[in-house]
XYZ file of C-alpha atoms in Angstrom:
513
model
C 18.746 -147.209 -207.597
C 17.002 -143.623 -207.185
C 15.864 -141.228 -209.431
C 15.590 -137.561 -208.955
C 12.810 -135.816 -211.102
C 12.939 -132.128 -211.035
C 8.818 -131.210 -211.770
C 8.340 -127.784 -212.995
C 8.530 -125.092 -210.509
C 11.772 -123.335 -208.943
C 11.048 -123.980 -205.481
C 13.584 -126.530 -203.780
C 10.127 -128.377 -201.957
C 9.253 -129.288 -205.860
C 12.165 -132.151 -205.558
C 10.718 -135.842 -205.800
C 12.864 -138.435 -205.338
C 11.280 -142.181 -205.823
C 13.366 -144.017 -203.382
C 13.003 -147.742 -203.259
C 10.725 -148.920 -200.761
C 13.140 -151.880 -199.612
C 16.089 -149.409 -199.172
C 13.880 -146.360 -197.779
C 13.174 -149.524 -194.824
C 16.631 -150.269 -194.094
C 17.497 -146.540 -194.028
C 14.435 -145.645 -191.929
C 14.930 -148.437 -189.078
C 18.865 -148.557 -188.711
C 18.098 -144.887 -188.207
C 15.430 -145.596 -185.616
C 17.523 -148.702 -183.930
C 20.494 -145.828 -183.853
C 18.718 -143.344 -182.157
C 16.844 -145.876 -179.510
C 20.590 -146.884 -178.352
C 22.223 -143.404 -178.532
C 18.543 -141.704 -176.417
C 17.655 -144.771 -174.379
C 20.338 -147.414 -174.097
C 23.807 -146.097 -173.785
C 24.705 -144.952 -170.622
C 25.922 -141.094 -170.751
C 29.512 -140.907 -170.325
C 29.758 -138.451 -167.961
C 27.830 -140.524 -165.127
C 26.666 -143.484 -166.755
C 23.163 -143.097 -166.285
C 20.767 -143.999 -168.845
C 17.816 -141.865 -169.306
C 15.364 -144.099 -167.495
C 17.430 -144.173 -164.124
C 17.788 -140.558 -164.118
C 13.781 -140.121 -164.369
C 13.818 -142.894 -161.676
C 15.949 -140.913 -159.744
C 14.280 -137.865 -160.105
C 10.970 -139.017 -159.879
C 12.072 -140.471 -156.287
C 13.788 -136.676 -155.177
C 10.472 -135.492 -156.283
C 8.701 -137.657 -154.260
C 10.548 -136.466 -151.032
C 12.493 -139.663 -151.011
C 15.769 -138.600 -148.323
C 18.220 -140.962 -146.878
C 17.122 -139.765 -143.682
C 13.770 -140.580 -144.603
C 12.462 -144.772 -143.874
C 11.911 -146.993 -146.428
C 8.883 -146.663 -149.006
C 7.347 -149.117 -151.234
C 8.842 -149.726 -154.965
C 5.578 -149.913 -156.267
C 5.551 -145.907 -154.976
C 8.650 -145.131 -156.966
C 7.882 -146.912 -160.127
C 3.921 -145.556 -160.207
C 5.395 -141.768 -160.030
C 8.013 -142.680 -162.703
C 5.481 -144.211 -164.875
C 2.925 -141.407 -164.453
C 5.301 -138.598 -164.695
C 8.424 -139.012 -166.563
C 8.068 -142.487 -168.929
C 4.868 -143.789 -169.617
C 5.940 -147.263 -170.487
C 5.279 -150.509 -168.813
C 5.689 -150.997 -164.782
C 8.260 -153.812 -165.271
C 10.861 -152.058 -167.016
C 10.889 -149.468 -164.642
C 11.157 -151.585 -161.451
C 14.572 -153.755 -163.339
C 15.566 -150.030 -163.692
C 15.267 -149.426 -159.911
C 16.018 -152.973 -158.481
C 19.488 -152.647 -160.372
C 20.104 -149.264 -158.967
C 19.842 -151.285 -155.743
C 21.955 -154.426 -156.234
C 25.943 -153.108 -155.436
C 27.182 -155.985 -157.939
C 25.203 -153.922 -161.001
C 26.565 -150.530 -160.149
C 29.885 -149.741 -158.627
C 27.973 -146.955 -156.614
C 24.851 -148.375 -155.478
C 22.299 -145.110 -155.907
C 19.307 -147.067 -153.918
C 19.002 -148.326 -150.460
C 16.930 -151.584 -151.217
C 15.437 -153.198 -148.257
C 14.086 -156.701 -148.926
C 14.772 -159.441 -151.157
C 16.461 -157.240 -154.504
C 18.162 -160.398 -155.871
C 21.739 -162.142 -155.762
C 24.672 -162.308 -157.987
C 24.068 -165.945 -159.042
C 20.914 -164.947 -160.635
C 18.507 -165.614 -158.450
C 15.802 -163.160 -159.211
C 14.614 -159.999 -157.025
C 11.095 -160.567 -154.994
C 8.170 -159.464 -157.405
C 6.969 -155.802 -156.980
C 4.143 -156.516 -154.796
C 0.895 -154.816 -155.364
C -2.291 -155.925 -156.414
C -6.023 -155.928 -156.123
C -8.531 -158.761 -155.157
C -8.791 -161.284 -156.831
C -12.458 -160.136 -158.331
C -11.538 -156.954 -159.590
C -12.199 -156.004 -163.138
C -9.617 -156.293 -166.304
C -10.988 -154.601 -169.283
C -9.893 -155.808 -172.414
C -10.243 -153.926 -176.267
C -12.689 -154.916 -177.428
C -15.181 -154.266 -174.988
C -14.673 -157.626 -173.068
C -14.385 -157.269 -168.653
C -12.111 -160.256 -167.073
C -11.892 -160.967 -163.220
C -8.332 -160.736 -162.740
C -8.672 -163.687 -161.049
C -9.709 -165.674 -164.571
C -7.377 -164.308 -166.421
C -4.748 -167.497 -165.633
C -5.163 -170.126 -163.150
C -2.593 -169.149 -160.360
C -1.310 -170.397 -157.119
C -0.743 -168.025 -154.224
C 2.987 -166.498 -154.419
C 3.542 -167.525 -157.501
C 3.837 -165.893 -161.282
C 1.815 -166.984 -164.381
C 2.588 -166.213 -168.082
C -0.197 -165.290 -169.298
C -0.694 -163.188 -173.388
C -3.547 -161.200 -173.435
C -4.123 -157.327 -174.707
C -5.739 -155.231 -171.382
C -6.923 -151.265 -171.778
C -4.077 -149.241 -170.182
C -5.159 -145.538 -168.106
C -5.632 -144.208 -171.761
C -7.975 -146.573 -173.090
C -5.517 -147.973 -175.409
C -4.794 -151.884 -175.714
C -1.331 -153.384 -174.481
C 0.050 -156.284 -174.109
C 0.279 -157.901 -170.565
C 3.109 -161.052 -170.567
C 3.217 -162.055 -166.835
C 0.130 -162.482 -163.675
C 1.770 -162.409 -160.537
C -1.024 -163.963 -157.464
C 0.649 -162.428 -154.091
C -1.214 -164.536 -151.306
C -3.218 -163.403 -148.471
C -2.563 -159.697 -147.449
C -4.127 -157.115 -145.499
C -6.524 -154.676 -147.763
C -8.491 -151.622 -147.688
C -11.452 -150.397 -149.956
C -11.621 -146.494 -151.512
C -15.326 -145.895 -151.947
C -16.008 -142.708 -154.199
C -19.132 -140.307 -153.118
C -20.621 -142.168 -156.464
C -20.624 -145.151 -154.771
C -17.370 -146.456 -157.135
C -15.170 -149.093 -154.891
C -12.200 -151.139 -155.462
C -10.148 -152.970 -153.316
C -6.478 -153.790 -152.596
C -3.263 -153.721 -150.952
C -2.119 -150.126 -149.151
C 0.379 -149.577 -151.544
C -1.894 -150.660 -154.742
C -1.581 -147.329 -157.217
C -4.353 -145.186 -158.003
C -4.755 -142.567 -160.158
C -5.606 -139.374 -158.261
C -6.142 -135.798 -159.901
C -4.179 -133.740 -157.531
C -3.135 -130.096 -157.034
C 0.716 -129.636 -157.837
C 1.411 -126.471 -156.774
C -1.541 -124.772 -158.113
C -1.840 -126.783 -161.515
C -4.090 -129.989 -161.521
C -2.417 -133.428 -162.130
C -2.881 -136.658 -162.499
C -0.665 -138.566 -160.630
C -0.417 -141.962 -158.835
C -1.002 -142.752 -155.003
C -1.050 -145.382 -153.229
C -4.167 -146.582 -151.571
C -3.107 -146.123 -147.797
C -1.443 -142.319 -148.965
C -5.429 -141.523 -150.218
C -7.441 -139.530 -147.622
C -10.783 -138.513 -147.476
C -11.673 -135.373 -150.090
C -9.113 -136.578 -152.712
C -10.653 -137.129 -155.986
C -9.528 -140.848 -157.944
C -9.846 -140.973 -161.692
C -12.284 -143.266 -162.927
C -11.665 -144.038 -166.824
C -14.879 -143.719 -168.529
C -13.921 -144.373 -172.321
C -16.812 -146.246 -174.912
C -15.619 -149.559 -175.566
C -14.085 -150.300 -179.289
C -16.545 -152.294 -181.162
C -15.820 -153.912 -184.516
C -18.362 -155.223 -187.011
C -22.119 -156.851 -186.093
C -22.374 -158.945 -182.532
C -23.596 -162.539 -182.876
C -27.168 -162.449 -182.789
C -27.324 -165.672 -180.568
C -25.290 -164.007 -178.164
C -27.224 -160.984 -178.265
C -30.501 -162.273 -177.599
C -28.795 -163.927 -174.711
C -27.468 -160.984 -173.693
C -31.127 -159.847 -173.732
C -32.928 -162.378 -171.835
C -30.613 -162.509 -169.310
C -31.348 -158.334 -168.364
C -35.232 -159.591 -168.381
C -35.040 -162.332 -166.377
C -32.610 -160.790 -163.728
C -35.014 -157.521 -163.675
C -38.619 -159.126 -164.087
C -38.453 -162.740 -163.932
C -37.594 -165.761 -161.586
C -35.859 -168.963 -162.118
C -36.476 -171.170 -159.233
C -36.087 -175.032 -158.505
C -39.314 -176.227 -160.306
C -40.370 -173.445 -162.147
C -39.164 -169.718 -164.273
C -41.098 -167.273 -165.526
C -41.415 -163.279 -166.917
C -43.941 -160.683 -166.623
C -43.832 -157.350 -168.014
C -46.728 -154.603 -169.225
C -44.966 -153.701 -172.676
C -46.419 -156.226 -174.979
C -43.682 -155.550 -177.881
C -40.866 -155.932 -175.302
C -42.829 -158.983 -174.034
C -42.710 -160.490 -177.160
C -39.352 -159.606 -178.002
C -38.619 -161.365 -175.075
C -40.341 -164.543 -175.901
C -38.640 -164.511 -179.001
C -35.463 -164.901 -177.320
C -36.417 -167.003 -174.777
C -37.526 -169.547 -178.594
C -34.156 -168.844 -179.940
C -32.324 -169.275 -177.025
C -33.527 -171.949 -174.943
C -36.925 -173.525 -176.623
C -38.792 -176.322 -174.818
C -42.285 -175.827 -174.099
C -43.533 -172.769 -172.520
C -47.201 -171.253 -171.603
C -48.125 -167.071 -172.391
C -51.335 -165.868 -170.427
C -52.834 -162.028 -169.579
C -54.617 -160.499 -166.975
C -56.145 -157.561 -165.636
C -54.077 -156.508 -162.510
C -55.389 -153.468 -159.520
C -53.772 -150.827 -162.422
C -56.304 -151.814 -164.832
C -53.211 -152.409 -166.816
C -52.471 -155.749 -168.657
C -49.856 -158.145 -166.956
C -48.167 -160.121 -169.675
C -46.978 -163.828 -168.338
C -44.183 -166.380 -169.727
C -44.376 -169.356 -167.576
C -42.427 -172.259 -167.894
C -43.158 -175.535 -165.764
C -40.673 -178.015 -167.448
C -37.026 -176.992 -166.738
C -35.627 -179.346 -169.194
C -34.464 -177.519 -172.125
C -33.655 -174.140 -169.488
C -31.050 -176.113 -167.241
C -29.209 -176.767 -170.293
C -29.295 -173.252 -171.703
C -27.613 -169.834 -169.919
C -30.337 -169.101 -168.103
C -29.806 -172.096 -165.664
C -27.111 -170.245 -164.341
C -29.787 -167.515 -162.459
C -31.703 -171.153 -160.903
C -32.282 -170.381 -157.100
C -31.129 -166.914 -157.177
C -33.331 -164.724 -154.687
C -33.810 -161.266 -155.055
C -31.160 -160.108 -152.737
C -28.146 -162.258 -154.129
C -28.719 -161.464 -157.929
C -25.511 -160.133 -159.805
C -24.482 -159.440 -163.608
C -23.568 -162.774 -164.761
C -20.041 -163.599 -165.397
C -20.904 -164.479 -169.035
C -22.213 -161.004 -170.181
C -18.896 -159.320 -168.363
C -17.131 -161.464 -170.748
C -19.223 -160.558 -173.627
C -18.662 -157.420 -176.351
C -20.129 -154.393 -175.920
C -23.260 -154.726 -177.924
C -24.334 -157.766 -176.195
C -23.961 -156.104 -173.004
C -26.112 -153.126 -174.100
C -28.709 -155.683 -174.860
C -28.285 -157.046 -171.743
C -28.444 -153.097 -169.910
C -31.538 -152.159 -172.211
C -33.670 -155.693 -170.943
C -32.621 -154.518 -167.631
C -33.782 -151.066 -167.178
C -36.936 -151.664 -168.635
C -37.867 -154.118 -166.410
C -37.059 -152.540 -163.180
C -35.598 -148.904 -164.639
C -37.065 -145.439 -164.749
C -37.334 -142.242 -166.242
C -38.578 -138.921 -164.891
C -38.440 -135.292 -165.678
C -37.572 -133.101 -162.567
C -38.134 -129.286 -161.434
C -36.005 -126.877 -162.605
C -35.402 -128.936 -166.303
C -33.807 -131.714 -164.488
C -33.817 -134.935 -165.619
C -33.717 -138.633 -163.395
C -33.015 -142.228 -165.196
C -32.725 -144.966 -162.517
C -32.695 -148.636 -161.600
C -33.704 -150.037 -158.555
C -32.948 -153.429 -156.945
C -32.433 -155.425 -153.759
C -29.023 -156.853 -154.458
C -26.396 -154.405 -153.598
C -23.842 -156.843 -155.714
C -26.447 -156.285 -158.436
C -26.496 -152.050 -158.268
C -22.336 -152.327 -158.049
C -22.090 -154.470 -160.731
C -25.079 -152.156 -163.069
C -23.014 -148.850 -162.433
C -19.835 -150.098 -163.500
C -21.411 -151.163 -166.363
C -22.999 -148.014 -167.033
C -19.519 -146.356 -166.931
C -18.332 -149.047 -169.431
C -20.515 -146.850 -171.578
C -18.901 -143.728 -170.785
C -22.155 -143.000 -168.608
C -21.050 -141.865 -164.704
C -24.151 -142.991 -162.262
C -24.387 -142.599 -158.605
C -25.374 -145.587 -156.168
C -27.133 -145.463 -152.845
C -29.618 -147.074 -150.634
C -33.002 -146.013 -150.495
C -34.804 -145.867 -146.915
C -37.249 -148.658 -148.582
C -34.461 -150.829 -148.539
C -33.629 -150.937 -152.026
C -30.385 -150.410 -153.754
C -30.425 -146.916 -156.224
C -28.311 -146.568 -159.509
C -29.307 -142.930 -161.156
C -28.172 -140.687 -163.545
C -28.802 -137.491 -162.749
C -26.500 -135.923 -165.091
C -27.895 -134.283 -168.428
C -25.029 -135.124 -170.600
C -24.607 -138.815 -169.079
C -28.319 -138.773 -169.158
C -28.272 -138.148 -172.795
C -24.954 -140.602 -173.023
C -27.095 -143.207 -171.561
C -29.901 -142.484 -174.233
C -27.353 -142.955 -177.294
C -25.623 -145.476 -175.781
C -27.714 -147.498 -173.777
C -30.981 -146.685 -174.211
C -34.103 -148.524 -172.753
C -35.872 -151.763 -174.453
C -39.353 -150.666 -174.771
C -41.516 -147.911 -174.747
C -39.322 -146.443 -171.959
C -37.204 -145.174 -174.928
C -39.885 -142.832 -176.447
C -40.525 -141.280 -172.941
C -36.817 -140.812 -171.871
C -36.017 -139.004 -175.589
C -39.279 -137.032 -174.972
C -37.782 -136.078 -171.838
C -34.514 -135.222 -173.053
C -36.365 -133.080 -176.296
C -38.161 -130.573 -173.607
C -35.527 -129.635 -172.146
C -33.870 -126.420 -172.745
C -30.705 -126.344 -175.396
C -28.261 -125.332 -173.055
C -28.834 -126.007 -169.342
C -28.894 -123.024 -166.863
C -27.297 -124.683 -163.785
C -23.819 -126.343 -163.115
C -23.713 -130.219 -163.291
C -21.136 -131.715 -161.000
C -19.229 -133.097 -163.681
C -16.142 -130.662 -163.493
C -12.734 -130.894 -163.178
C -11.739 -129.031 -159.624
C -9.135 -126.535 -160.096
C -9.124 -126.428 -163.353
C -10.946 -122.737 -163.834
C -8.406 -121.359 -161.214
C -5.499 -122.810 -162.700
C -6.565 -120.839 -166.461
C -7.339 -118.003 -165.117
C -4.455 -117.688 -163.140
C -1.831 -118.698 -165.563
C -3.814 -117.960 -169.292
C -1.564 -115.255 -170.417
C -2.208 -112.789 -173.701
C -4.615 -109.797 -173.639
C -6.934 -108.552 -171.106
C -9.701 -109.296 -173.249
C -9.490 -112.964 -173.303
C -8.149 -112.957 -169.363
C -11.566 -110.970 -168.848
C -13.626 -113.436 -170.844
C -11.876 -116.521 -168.852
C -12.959 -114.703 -165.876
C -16.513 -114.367 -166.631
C -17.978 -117.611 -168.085
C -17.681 -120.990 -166.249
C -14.661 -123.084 -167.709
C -14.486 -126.284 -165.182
C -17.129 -128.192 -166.695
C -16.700 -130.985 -168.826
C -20.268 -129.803 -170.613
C -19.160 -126.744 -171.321
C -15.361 -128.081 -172.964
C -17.820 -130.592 -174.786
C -19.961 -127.797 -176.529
C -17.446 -124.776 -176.494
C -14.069 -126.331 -176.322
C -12.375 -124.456 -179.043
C -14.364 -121.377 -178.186
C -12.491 -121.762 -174.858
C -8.912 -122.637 -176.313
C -8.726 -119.701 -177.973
C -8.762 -117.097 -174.948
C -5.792 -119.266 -173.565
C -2.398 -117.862 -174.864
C 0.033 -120.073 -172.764
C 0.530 -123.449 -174.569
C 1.356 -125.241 -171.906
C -2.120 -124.262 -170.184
C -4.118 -125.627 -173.374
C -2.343 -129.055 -172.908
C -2.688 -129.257 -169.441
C -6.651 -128.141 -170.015
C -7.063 -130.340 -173.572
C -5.678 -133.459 -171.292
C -8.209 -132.841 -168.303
C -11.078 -132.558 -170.446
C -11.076 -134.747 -173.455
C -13.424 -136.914 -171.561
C -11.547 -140.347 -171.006
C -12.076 -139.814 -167.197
């Protein structure tokens, strides 16, 4: 039963009605359940279309799809749907557009499907067939990175059911049901000017920001449509992280990133060497905690006059049964993040990045109030696998090969360089010097970083709207740079009259890629 209470006041928002909460929840979700079949399910009576063929439809008209054009990939069609016109999951949109194919669904077939699109006798249609190789990298929410391959055991051209939450292009978990392993096909590589690469099939999806008649988008394309001088979107949200990491795990995490950067683990014998004696002997203590057995510390004067701190270890009994066995034999060239910290949460792998970079990292202040953190090594797998890392962080770093023959990961960026300071940080005295580094430089930097969104600046200017004054103002001061939206966002947001502009801006530069 409800009540109505009339407060005091005259106004008709004074009106409280206590509602029970069992009734309000029928009311509330046969209202809901109505208006998802009358929006989404019904077909319209005029054409019987539901709304999800009709962005299908449209998305493929926009797409210069013509039946006097040849046949194009699904995975095409459903990617532009998905990114355009209804950002739900991949699979209901390809039923959508296999059924617009099959002439026993629709009296009027809308599609021209070429390949295997089912039978009436319910056999199913072929799988929409894109994919990446097979070590490619699954994030998951809570900071956790998966080889696709891992995620189910699966036999080529075949489908697994798998349950497990992934990040979608937002950063936001959802649910994948279904792992679908391809075979053998032919596949390129897209290598970004960072050094960023991943690899698949030609008609694989990638995010792309891309001019749209003067206004920058995001929008899908496959890999064979990308040419050289388009610019892919590489997400760079912080992973989630809940409550206090395991210790255990974290000191694992830690003497792993020493060992890789400053130490060796061969047949007969490991050991560890650094200069820092508290990050030596924070590194001892893990090595106690984590593995134990007997081990043997010694000093000595080395050409630097510097002291070289030692951890050797001669009896390999205790180590081959502990994670570090898993680095045994690994020479320089051929070392790699280990497949246990990708799997780890996020504070175990910033142990693991803070051990690393102060064995073999660096900081360095630059002319002009520039700033350089980097990490060198002689494993290319290594640098790959260290700068996608990084950008697990949110911090963007740029990979090359030195002419000594080493592999480069640096940051160059003041704002990822700071990132990387908050986030990341070093393990040892590095620290003090990189925030020293960071404190002398000036508030508000005088050049342009590269870390802009093209187009963006023409696109307000051009299409802004309201008074001269703020058009003027748009004009003058530098709006493309994700620094400046970072620090003066709002500032900026108000000299922009159109709505539709501030969306399209607030989108490009809320920092998720």
């Amino acid at each position: 039963m409800t009540d109505t209470t009339l407060p005091p006041g005259d106004a008709a928002g004074d009106r409280i009605e206590p509602v029970d909460i069992q009734q309000e929840m029928q009311r509330s979700y046969i209202d809901y359940a109505m208006s998802v079949i009358v929006g989404r399910a019904l077909p319209e009576v005029r054409d019987g279309l539901k709304p999800v063929h009709r962005r299908v439809l449209y998305a493929m008209y926009d797409s210069g799809f013509r039946p006097d054009r040849s046949h194009a990939k699904s995975a095409r069609s459903v990617a532009e749907t998905m990114g355009n016109y209804h950002p739900h999951g991949d699979a209901s949109i390809y039923d959508t557009l296999v059924r617009m194919a099959q002439p026993w669904s629709l009296r009027y077939p809308l599609v021209d499907g070429q390949g295997n699109f089912g039978s009436p006798g319910n056999d199913p249609p072929a799988a929409m067939r894109y994919c990446v190789t097979g070590d490619a990298l699954v994030r998951l929410p809570l900071g956790q990175t998966v080889r696709i391959r891992d995620v189910a055991p699966a036999k080529p051209n075949s489908d697994a059911v798998v349950d497990v939450k992934v990040l979608d292009r937002h950063g936001n978990p959802v649910s994948a049901d279904r792992l679908f392993h391809s075979g053998e096909h032919q596949t390129y590589t897209v290598t970004t000017t960072e050094g960023f690469e991943v690899t698949g099939t030609g008609n694989h999806p990638l995010l792309c920001l891309v001019d749209v008649g003067g206004v920058p988008t995001l929008l899908w394309k496959l890999i064979d449509e990308i040419n050289c001088g388009d610019r892919v979107a590489l997400q760079r949200i912080p992973a989630t992280e809940i409550g206090c990491a395991d210790w255990e795990d974290t000191l694992t995490g830690l003497l792993l990133g020493a060992f890789i950067s400053e130490g060796f683990v061969s047949e007969n014998r490991a050991g560890f060497n650094n200069l820092d004696r508290d990050y030596f002997n924070n590194v001892v203590a893990a090595y106690d905690a984590v593995v134990g057995g007997p081990r043997y510390l010694s000093e000595r004067r080395i050409a630097s006059d510097s002291t070289l701190l030692e951890l050797d270890v001669h009896n390999l009994a205790a180590l081959a049964s502990s994670p570090l066995a898993e680095l045994r034999g690994h020479r320089s060239a051929a070392k790699s993040v280990p497949d246990r910290i990708w799997n780890a949460t996020a504070p175990v792998k910033r142990a693991f990045l803070q051990a690393l970079f102060e064995g073999d990292g660096s900081c360095s202040a630059l002319p002009r109030n520039t700033i350089q953190v980097s990490y060198s090594t002689r494993s290319d797998r290594l640098a790959k696998d260290v700068q996608q890392l990084l950008l697990e962080f949110g911090v963007v770093a740029r990979r090359y090969l030195h002419a000594t023959g080493e592999h480069k990961v640096v940051i160059t960026n003041r704002g990822h360089a700071e990132a990387f300071a908050s986030q990341i940080g070093f393990g040892g005295a590095k620290q003090q010097k990189l925030l020293a580094i960071l404190r002398d430089l000036p508030e508000v930097a005088a050049g342009l970083d590269s870390d802009s969104v093209p187009g963006l600046a023409a696109f307000i200017r051009a299409h802004s709207g309201g008074r001269w004054i703020d058009k003027e103002w748009l004009r003058k001061h530098n709006i493309d740079r994700l620094s400046r939206w970072q620090r003066s966002g709002t500032e900026i947001l108000e000299h922009i009259a159109d709505p539709d502009v501030r969306a399209i801006a607030s989108e490009l530069t809320d920092g998720r890629f």
